[in-house]
């Protein structure tokens, strides 16, 4: 089956054969057998090609003796004399490689970074690094593992004579090709950038960058996918990826409690990243859930039994009703509390229940410490929720402190305190689970090193 390799190669003064050994162009073709070869010829190399066809003559001879078939494309640059300018080749090679990729969208592109001038080699190495693994730069070592001897008279090239004297034609020839160290260095730079994104909890950026790193293990790719799903609170996907990859990020496994805890961790991530607008908007849902959980676990009251599920403006919601509350002694007690707090409005009326009603009930039923905590959180919510939801405004730490008298960190601590007050007994390392996840991802990317220091 024909391989899917394409070679892009500048042509230099040691091509195609020098000192009785392959030049880099011929040697890469001997080792890899690409199905298509693009030859880039500056003014000087073009003149040699036009005088004796030396490059294609030797490539064709290699094909005849090895059964290798290929297509060749000659890229001519007559007048290109200033071959020392990096900018020239960075732009020209970039355009040609985009064209090559368009013609071979699934092929593997090899770049000869041993032929041509230093500027040509540097430009190709740089473009390979920017390609995020889609192009492979190939370095060919000199037969002597040092600089080539004084170059031969280039005008006196006779392809057949050079071919017969070429020692690399032996069946046991030494393959001097290797992936350029520059490519490996660029790969390591990208991997460390992936870790940097992970440390800053920008998992989607980390995942995108990792896609261009061939050396990233499949398990790490699954971990990054799980991290992305986690910050989107897609916990079913996280669980599936954990099982497939053999790792564990979620510390709480009880389904209803797991969703609550992961939401709190998501909210804490927003606080740590100073994304205060999202943080404020995220407070209300979790306060409702925590108060509902407190009623159920501590006070043994299931508030939903007194609610009707009604549709309003196209969405279903739980409506707390007088009729429902009046059905039991427990409900009548709750109704009495609600009526007392809405006496100026003629008593409690059927309404979609929110943290307002839950807080009113718990401030009477809970112990003094819990009641004070609930009251404070309810005040914080009422002061900051509306301005973040309905105003176009920059929300900073100073804005938050000025509006409600508490920092985001203090609010987060109160939410965790309310979670504990609601009877949640969490694993000790729960709040460290994001940091531990980050450490595990980066440790697998850079073995033997812990690139995620403690905050």
Short mmCIF file of C-alpha atoms in Angstrom, two decimals:
data_model
loop_
_atom_site.label_atom_id
_atom_site.label_comp_id
_atom_site.label_asym_id
_atom_site.label_seq_id
_atom_site.Cartn_x
_atom_site.Cartn_y
_atom_site.Cartn_z
CA UNK A 1 0.00 0.00 0.00
CA UNK A 2 1.37 3.41 -0.98
CA UNK A 3 2.48 5.46 2.02
CA UNK A 4 1.08 8.91 2.70
CA UNK A 5 4.36 10.82 3.07
CA UNK A 6 5.20 14.04 1.24
CA UNK A 7 8.66 15.64 1.39
CA UNK A 8 9.31 19.36 1.14
CA UNK A 9 13.00 20.01 0.59
CA UNK A 10 15.19 22.97 -0.16
CA UNK A 11 18.18 21.91 -2.22
CA UNK A 12 21.72 22.69 -1.09
CA UNK A 13 25.28 22.37 -2.25
CA UNK A 14 25.71 18.84 -0.81
CA UNK A 15 22.74 17.52 -2.80
CA UNK A 16 22.26 15.04 -4.31
CA UNK A 17 25.57 13.23 -3.57
CA UNK A 18 28.78 14.53 -1.98
CA UNK A 19 31.97 12.76 -0.96
CA UNK A 20 30.58 9.40 -2.06
CA UNK A 21 27.56 9.57 0.24
CA UNK A 22 23.94 10.74 -0.02
CA UNK A 23 23.16 14.36 0.51
CA UNK A 24 20.23 15.04 2.85
CA UNK A 25 17.62 15.16 0.06
CA UNK A 26 18.55 11.78 -1.38
CA UNK A 27 19.07 10.20 2.04
CA UNK A 28 15.60 11.18 3.32
CA UNK A 29 14.05 9.74 0.18
CA UNK A 30 16.08 6.54 0.60
CA UNK A 31 14.91 6.15 4.23
CA UNK A 32 11.27 7.29 3.96
CA UNK A 33 10.24 6.74 0.32
CA UNK A 34 7.78 9.68 0.12
CA UNK A 35 5.17 9.47 -2.61
CA UNK A 36 5.68 13.10 -3.57
CA UNK A 37 8.75 15.33 -3.38
CA UNK A 38 8.70 19.13 -3.61
CA UNK A 39 12.14 20.54 -4.48
CA UNK A 40 12.81 24.21 -3.72
CA UNK A 41 15.54 25.64 -5.95
CA UNK A 42 17.19 29.02 -5.45
CA UNK A 43 18.89 30.75 -8.36
CA UNK A 44 22.18 28.84 -7.99
CA UNK A 45 20.59 25.41 -7.51
CA UNK A 46 18.19 26.05 -10.40
CA UNK A 47 21.11 26.60 -12.74
CA UNK A 48 22.62 23.24 -11.78
CA UNK A 49 19.25 21.57 -12.29
CA UNK A 50 18.88 23.13 -15.74
CA UNK A 51 22.40 22.17 -16.79
CA UNK A 52 22.40 18.44 -15.91
CA UNK A 53 19.11 17.51 -14.12
CA UNK A 54 21.27 16.09 -11.29
CA UNK A 55 18.60 16.09 -8.57
CA UNK A 56 15.88 14.24 -10.45
CA UNK A 57 18.44 11.98 -12.14
CA UNK A 58 19.63 10.63 -8.80
CA UNK A 59 16.11 10.41 -7.35
CA UNK A 60 14.96 8.49 -10.43
CA UNK A 61 17.95 6.16 -10.15
CA UNK A 62 17.04 5.48 -6.51
CA UNK A 63 13.52 4.66 -7.63
CA UNK A 64 14.75 2.26 -10.30
CA UNK A 65 16.92 0.30 -7.89
CA UNK A 66 14.50 0.17 -4.97
CA UNK A 67 11.11 0.03 -6.67
CA UNK A 68 10.19 3.40 -5.20
CA UNK A 69 7.82 5.49 -7.28
CA UNK A 70 7.24 9.19 -6.67
CA UNK A 71 5.98 12.39 -8.15
CA UNK A 72 8.27 15.41 -8.21
CA UNK A 73 7.42 19.07 -8.21
CA UNK A 74 10.15 21.62 -8.92
CA UNK A 75 9.67 25.03 -7.26
CA UNK A 76 11.88 27.44 -9.17
CA UNK A 77 13.07 30.74 -7.72
CA UNK A 78 15.23 32.33 -10.43
CA UNK A 79 16.77 35.54 -9.18
CA UNK A 80 16.76 34.36 -5.57
CA UNK A 81 20.32 35.21 -4.68
CA UNK A 82 20.07 36.62 -1.14
CA UNK A 83 19.66 33.20 0.41
CA UNK A 84 20.73 34.38 3.86
CA UNK A 85 17.47 36.22 4.68
CA UNK A 86 15.22 34.35 7.13
CA UNK A 87 12.15 36.51 6.43
CA UNK A 88 12.19 35.61 2.74
CA UNK A 89 11.93 31.90 3.42
CA UNK A 90 9.58 32.13 6.38
CA UNK A 91 6.97 33.78 4.15
CA UNK A 92 7.64 31.80 0.97
CA UNK A 93 7.87 28.41 2.70
CA UNK A 94 4.78 29.20 4.76
CA UNK A 95 2.69 29.82 1.64
CA UNK A 96 4.03 26.73 -0.10
CA UNK A 97 3.39 24.49 2.90
CA UNK A 98 -0.18 25.75 3.17
CA UNK A 99 -0.63 24.84 -0.49
CA UNK A 100 0.97 21.44 0.08
CA UNK A 101 -1.29 20.77 3.08
CA UNK A 102 -4.33 21.72 1.00
CA UNK A 103 -3.36 19.14 -1.63
CA UNK A 104 -2.56 16.48 0.99
CA UNK A 105 -4.89 17.16 3.92
CA UNK A 106 -4.32 13.76 5.54
CA UNK A 107 -0.72 13.16 4.49
CA UNK A 108 2.32 13.39 6.76
CA UNK A 109 4.59 16.19 5.65
CA UNK A 110 8.35 15.72 6.07
CA UNK A 111 10.60 18.78 6.03
CA UNK A 112 14.27 18.49 5.07
CA UNK A 113 16.01 20.79 7.58
CA UNK A 114 19.53 19.71 6.60
CA UNK A 115 19.71 21.00 3.02
CA UNK A 116 19.96 24.60 1.96
CA UNK A 117 21.24 27.69 3.72
CA UNK A 118 21.04 28.32 7.49
CA UNK A 119 18.17 30.73 6.86
CA UNK A 120 16.22 28.03 4.98
CA UNK A 121 16.83 25.46 7.71
CA UNK A 122 15.82 27.88 10.47
CA UNK A 123 12.65 28.90 8.67
CA UNK A 124 11.55 25.27 8.20
CA UNK A 125 12.34 24.37 11.81
CA UNK A 126 10.33 27.36 12.97
CA UNK A 127 7.37 26.51 10.74
CA UNK A 128 7.50 22.90 11.95
CA UNK A 129 7.29 24.12 15.52
CA UNK A 130 4.28 26.30 14.75
CA UNK A 131 2.53 23.45 12.93
CA UNK A 132 1.67 21.75 16.25
CA UNK A 133 2.90 18.36 15.14
CA UNK A 134 1.41 18.37 11.65
CA UNK A 135 4.85 18.55 10.00
CA UNK A 136 7.95 16.54 10.88
CA UNK A 137 11.39 18.16 10.46
CA UNK A 138 14.04 15.60 9.50
CA UNK A 139 17.70 16.16 10.30
CA UNK A 140 20.35 14.13 8.42
CA UNK A 141 23.70 13.71 10.13
CA UNK A 142 26.92 14.04 8.19
CA UNK A 143 28.54 10.62 7.50
CA UNK A 144 31.54 11.77 9.58
CA UNK A 145 29.32 13.17 12.38
CA UNK A 146 30.99 16.54 11.88
CA UNK A 147 31.09 19.28 9.26
CA UNK A 148 31.40 18.02 5.71
CA UNK A 149 34.88 18.26 4.12
CA UNK A 150 35.61 20.98 1.60
CA UNK A 151 32.85 20.91 -0.96
CA UNK A 152 33.47 19.41 -4.36
CA UNK A 153 33.41 21.24 -7.67
CA UNK A 154 29.64 21.55 -8.20
CA UNK A 155 29.90 22.22 -11.92
CA UNK A 156 31.64 18.91 -12.63
CA UNK A 157 28.77 16.66 -11.55
CA UNK A 158 28.12 13.53 -13.62
CA UNK A 159 25.12 11.76 -12.13
CA UNK A 160 26.05 8.23 -13.23
CA UNK A 161 29.63 8.49 -11.94
CA UNK A 162 28.53 9.91 -8.58
CA UNK A 163 25.85 7.23 -8.29
CA UNK A 164 28.28 4.36 -8.86
CA UNK A 165 30.63 5.72 -6.18
CA UNK A 166 27.86 6.31 -3.62
CA UNK A 167 28.52 4.14 -0.55
CA UNK A 168 24.95 4.60 0.68
CA UNK A 169 23.75 2.35 -2.13
CA UNK A 170 24.76 -0.66 -0.04
CA UNK A 171 21.80 -2.66 1.35
CA UNK A 172 23.15 -2.20 4.89
CA UNK A 173 23.51 1.57 4.60
CA UNK A 174 23.41 3.54 7.86
CA UNK A 175 20.21 5.51 8.25
CA UNK A 176 21.38 8.95 9.34
CA UNK A 177 17.87 10.49 9.54
CA UNK A 178 16.36 11.61 12.81
CA UNK A 179 13.65 13.99 13.90
CA UNK A 180 15.14 17.42 14.48
CA UNK A 181 15.96 18.28 18.09
CA UNK A 182 14.34 21.64 17.43
CA UNK A 183 11.02 19.87 16.94
CA UNK A 184 11.46 18.02 20.23
CA UNK A 185 12.27 21.28 21.98
CA UNK A 186 9.18 22.95 20.54
CA UNK A 187 7.13 19.97 21.69
CA UNK A 188 8.43 20.39 25.24
CA UNK A 189 7.67 24.11 25.13
CA UNK A 190 4.09 23.33 24.10
CA UNK A 191 3.73 20.68 26.81
CA UNK A 192 4.84 23.17 29.45
CA UNK A 193 2.34 25.65 28.02
CA UNK A 194 -0.36 22.99 28.40
CA UNK A 195 0.61 22.67 32.07
CA UNK A 196 0.52 26.44 32.45
CA UNK A 197 -3.07 26.52 31.16
CA UNK A 198 -3.98 23.65 33.49
CA UNK A 199 -2.52 25.47 36.49
CA UNK A 200 -4.62 28.53 35.64
CA UNK A 201 -7.66 26.23 35.22
CA UNK A 202 -8.13 27.16 31.56
CA UNK A 203 -8.76 23.56 30.56
CA UNK A 204 -10.22 24.25 27.13
CA UNK A 205 -7.07 26.16 26.11
CA UNK A 206 -4.96 23.31 27.49
CA UNK A 207 -6.96 20.77 25.51
CA UNK A 208 -6.65 22.73 22.25
CA UNK A 209 -2.89 23.08 22.68
CA UNK A 210 -2.46 19.41 23.58
CA UNK A 211 -4.13 18.40 20.32
CA UNK A 212 -1.00 19.58 18.50
CA UNK A 213 1.41 17.63 20.74
CA UNK A 214 1.90 14.09 19.38
CA UNK A 215 3.73 12.95 22.54
CA UNK A 216 0.78 13.66 24.87
CA UNK A 217 -0.44 10.25 26.11
CA UNK A 218 -4.00 9.20 25.38
CA UNK A 219 -4.78 9.04 29.10
CA UNK A 220 -3.76 12.69 29.50
CA UNK A 221 -6.01 13.63 26.59
CA UNK A 222 -8.86 11.89 28.40
CA UNK A 223 -7.94 13.75 31.58
CA UNK A 224 -8.07 17.10 29.79
CA UNK A 225 -11.41 16.16 28.25
CA UNK A 226 -12.67 15.23 31.72
CA UNK A 227 -11.42 18.53 33.15
CA UNK A 228 -13.29 20.43 30.41
CA UNK A 229 -16.45 18.43 31.16
CA UNK A 230 -15.99 19.04 34.88
CA UNK A 231 -15.97 22.83 34.61
CA UNK A 232 -19.14 22.51 32.51
CA UNK A 233 -20.63 20.37 35.33
CA UNK A 234 -21.08 17.49 32.87
CA UNK A 235 -20.39 14.93 35.58
CA UNK A 236 -21.69 11.91 33.65
CA UNK A 237 -19.02 12.52 31.00
CA UNK A 238 -16.38 12.94 33.71
CA UNK A 239 -17.41 9.61 35.27
CA UNK A 240 -17.30 7.84 31.89
CA UNK A 241 -13.82 9.20 31.11
CA UNK A 242 -12.56 8.29 34.58
CA UNK A 243 -13.62 4.68 34.02
CA UNK A 244 -12.04 4.58 30.55
CA UNK A 245 -8.76 6.19 31.61
CA UNK A 246 -8.30 4.64 35.03
CA UNK A 247 -8.06 7.93 36.94
CA UNK A 248 -10.27 9.57 39.58
CA UNK A 249 -10.99 13.29 39.88
CA UNK A 250 -14.37 13.40 41.65
CA UNK A 251 -14.13 13.01 45.41
CA UNK A 252 -17.84 12.66 46.15
CA UNK A 253 -19.68 9.74 44.56
CA UNK A 254 -23.19 10.04 46.06
CA UNK A 255 -25.04 11.44 43.06
CA UNK A 256 -27.19 14.23 44.61
CA UNK A 257 -24.42 15.39 46.95
CA UNK A 258 -21.80 15.08 44.18
CA UNK A 259 -23.65 17.59 42.00
CA UNK A 260 -23.92 20.08 44.86
CA UNK A 261 -20.26 19.76 45.85
CA UNK A 262 -19.03 20.01 42.26
CA UNK A 263 -21.11 23.18 41.85
CA UNK A 264 -19.45 24.64 44.95
CA UNK A 265 -16.03 23.71 43.57
CA UNK A 266 -16.94 25.33 40.24
CA UNK A 267 -18.02 28.46 42.13
CA UNK A 268 -14.77 28.46 44.10
CA UNK A 269 -12.86 28.20 40.83
CA UNK A 270 -14.66 31.33 39.60
CA UNK A 271 -13.66 33.10 42.83
CA UNK A 272 -10.02 32.05 42.46
CA UNK A 273 -9.93 33.19 38.83
CA UNK A 274 -11.49 36.53 39.85
CA UNK A 275 -14.45 35.92 37.52
CA UNK A 276 -16.70 37.77 39.93
CA UNK A 277 -19.69 38.34 37.64
CA UNK A 278 -20.07 34.58 37.09
CA UNK A 279 -19.41 34.04 40.80
CA UNK A 280 -22.22 36.35 41.85
CA UNK A 281 -24.70 34.95 39.34
CA UNK A 282 -23.84 31.47 40.58
CA UNK A 283 -24.62 32.15 44.24
CA UNK A 284 -28.44 32.03 44.10
CA UNK A 285 -28.93 28.46 42.79
CA UNK A 286 -26.55 26.95 45.31
CA UNK A 287 -28.03 28.86 48.25
CA UNK A 288 -31.46 27.47 47.34
CA UNK A 289 -30.06 23.94 47.16
CA UNK A 290 -28.16 24.28 50.43
CA UNK A 291 -31.17 25.66 52.30
CA UNK A 292 -33.39 22.94 50.89
CA UNK A 293 -30.82 20.33 51.94
CA UNK A 294 -30.60 21.86 55.44
CA UNK A 295 -34.36 21.64 55.82
CA UNK A 296 -34.36 18.03 54.67
CA UNK A 297 -31.32 16.67 56.53
CA UNK A 298 -31.31 18.70 59.74
CA UNK A 299 -34.93 19.74 60.25
CA UNK A 300 -36.32 16.60 58.54
CA UNK A 301 -38.67 18.69 56.40
CA UNK A 302 -39.16 17.91 52.71
CA UNK A 303 -40.35 21.26 51.39
CA UNK A 304 -41.20 19.80 47.97
CA UNK A 305 -44.11 17.84 49.42
CA UNK A 306 -45.91 21.18 49.89
CA UNK A 307 -45.31 22.33 46.34
CA UNK A 308 -47.09 21.97 43.03
CA UNK A 309 -45.09 21.64 39.84
CA UNK A 310 -46.43 24.42 37.65
CA UNK A 311 -45.41 25.79 34.28
CA UNK A 312 -44.78 29.49 34.03
CA UNK A 313 -43.48 31.31 30.96
CA UNK A 314 -42.65 28.00 29.35
CA UNK A 315 -40.63 26.66 32.28
CA UNK A 316 -41.70 24.33 35.07
CA UNK A 317 -41.08 25.36 38.67
CA UNK A 318 -42.07 24.34 42.18
CA UNK A 319 -44.80 26.57 43.60
CA UNK A 320 -45.17 26.59 47.39
CA UNK A 321 -48.93 26.71 48.08
CA UNK A 322 -51.15 27.54 51.06
CA UNK A 323 -53.30 24.54 50.22
CA UNK A 324 -50.35 22.19 50.32
CA UNK A 325 -49.02 23.61 53.58
CA UNK A 326 -52.39 23.40 55.31
CA UNK A 327 -52.60 19.62 54.80
CA UNK A 328 -50.33 18.63 57.74
CA UNK A 329 -49.45 19.95 61.21
CA UNK A 330 -45.88 20.43 60.03
CA UNK A 331 -47.08 22.39 57.03
CA UNK A 332 -49.37 24.55 59.17
CA UNK A 333 -46.40 25.40 61.36
CA UNK A 334 -44.44 26.49 58.30
CA UNK A 335 -47.44 28.48 57.04
CA UNK A 336 -47.64 30.29 60.37
CA UNK A 337 -43.97 31.34 60.03
CA UNK A 338 -44.51 32.53 56.47
CA UNK A 339 -47.71 34.43 57.31
CA UNK A 340 -45.95 36.21 60.16
CA UNK A 341 -43.22 37.41 57.84
CA UNK A 342 -45.66 38.53 55.13
CA UNK A 343 -48.22 40.09 57.45
CA UNK A 344 -47.95 43.47 55.71
CA UNK A 345 -48.93 41.80 52.44
CA UNK A 346 -52.00 40.10 53.87
CA UNK A 347 -50.15 36.87 54.61
CA UNK A 348 -48.27 34.35 52.53
CA UNK A 349 -49.54 33.75 49.00
CA UNK A 350 -48.79 30.92 46.59
CA UNK A 351 -45.41 31.57 44.97
CA UNK A 352 -42.50 29.87 43.28
CA UNK A 353 -40.33 29.11 46.25
CA UNK A 354 -36.90 30.69 46.41
CA UNK A 355 -34.18 31.24 48.98
CA UNK A 356 -36.38 33.99 50.47
CA UNK A 357 -39.02 31.59 51.80
CA UNK A 358 -36.47 28.93 52.75
CA UNK A 359 -34.34 31.44 54.67
CA UNK A 360 -37.36 32.81 56.55
CA UNK A 361 -38.29 29.30 57.68
CA UNK A 362 -34.77 28.28 58.66
CA UNK A 363 -33.99 31.46 60.53
CA UNK A 364 -36.73 30.41 62.96
CA UNK A 365 -36.13 26.65 63.02
CA UNK A 366 -32.34 26.38 62.89
CA UNK A 367 -29.95 26.88 65.76
CA UNK A 368 -28.63 30.40 66.47
CA UNK A 369 -25.32 29.93 64.69
CA UNK A 370 -26.87 28.42 61.56
CA UNK A 371 -29.65 31.00 61.57
CA UNK A 372 -27.13 33.85 61.69
CA UNK A 373 -25.15 32.31 58.83
CA UNK A 374 -28.28 31.89 56.70
CA UNK A 375 -29.33 35.47 57.42
CA UNK A 376 -25.92 36.82 56.37
CA UNK A 377 -25.85 34.82 53.15
CA UNK A 378 -29.38 35.88 52.29
CA UNK A 379 -28.39 39.53 52.76
CA UNK A 380 -25.31 39.06 50.58
CA UNK A 381 -27.39 37.47 47.85
CA UNK A 382 -30.01 40.21 47.87
CA UNK A 383 -27.36 42.96 47.68
CA UNK A 384 -25.24 41.61 44.85
CA UNK A 385 -27.47 39.39 42.73
CA UNK A 386 -29.48 42.00 40.85
CA UNK A 387 -26.67 44.36 39.93
CA UNK A 388 -24.63 41.55 38.37
CA UNK A 389 -27.60 40.06 36.55
CA UNK A 390 -29.20 43.22 35.20
CA UNK A 391 -26.50 45.89 34.92
CA UNK A 392 -23.67 46.19 32.40
CA UNK A 393 -20.94 46.75 34.93
CA UNK A 394 -17.41 45.70 35.70
CA UNK A 395 -17.53 43.44 38.74
CA UNK A 396 -14.30 43.57 40.74
CA UNK A 397 -13.32 42.46 44.20
CA UNK A 398 -13.66 46.07 45.35
CA UNK A 399 -17.15 46.33 43.82
CA UNK A 400 -18.22 43.21 45.66
CA UNK A 401 -16.85 44.40 48.99
CA UNK A 402 -18.48 47.80 48.57
CA UNK A 403 -21.88 46.30 47.71
CA UNK A 404 -22.16 43.68 50.44
CA UNK A 405 -19.31 44.16 52.90
CA UNK A 406 -17.77 40.74 52.16
CA UNK A 407 -15.05 39.54 49.82
CA UNK A 408 -15.64 36.71 47.36
CA UNK A 409 -13.37 34.51 49.46
CA UNK A 410 -15.43 35.22 52.60
CA UNK A 411 -18.66 34.46 50.75
CA UNK A 412 -17.18 31.18 49.52
CA UNK A 413 -16.18 30.21 53.05
CA UNK A 414 -19.74 30.89 54.24
CA UNK A 415 -21.15 28.65 51.51
CA UNK A 416 -18.87 25.78 52.55
CA UNK A 417 -19.86 26.41 56.16
CA UNK A 418 -23.54 26.21 55.21
CA UNK A 419 -22.81 22.97 53.35
CA UNK A 420 -21.35 21.47 56.52
CA UNK A 421 -24.24 22.85 58.58
CA UNK A 422 -26.64 21.05 56.22
CA UNK A 423 -25.14 17.75 57.37
CA UNK A 424 -22.70 17.12 54.49
CA UNK A 425 -19.73 15.07 55.62
CA UNK A 426 -17.19 15.52 52.86
CA UNK A 427 -13.87 13.76 52.27
CA UNK A 428 -11.03 15.74 53.79
CA UNK A 429 -9.38 16.54 50.47
CA UNK A 430 -12.58 17.67 48.70
CA UNK A 431 -11.63 21.31 48.36
CA UNK A 432 -8.19 20.32 47.12
CA UNK A 433 -9.56 18.15 44.33
CA UNK A 434 -9.05 20.70 41.52
CA UNK A 435 -5.45 21.31 42.59
CA UNK A 436 -4.88 17.56 42.84
CA UNK A 437 -6.41 17.09 39.39
CA UNK A 438 -4.08 19.74 37.97
CA UNK A 439 -1.07 18.11 39.61
CA UNK A 440 -1.96 14.69 38.24
CA UNK A 441 -2.40 15.98 34.67
CA UNK A 442 0.91 17.88 34.73
CA UNK A 443 2.78 15.06 36.46
CA UNK A 444 1.81 12.73 33.62
CA UNK A 445 2.82 15.31 31.04
CA UNK A 446 6.22 15.93 32.66
CA UNK A 447 7.20 12.73 34.50
CA UNK A 448 9.43 13.13 37.52
CA UNK A 449 8.55 16.77 38.03
CA UNK A 450 5.76 18.48 39.94
CA UNK A 451 5.10 21.61 37.88
CA UNK A 452 2.08 22.67 39.97
CA UNK A 453 3.42 24.16 43.21
CA UNK A 454 1.09 24.71 46.12
CA UNK A 455 -0.66 28.07 46.04
#
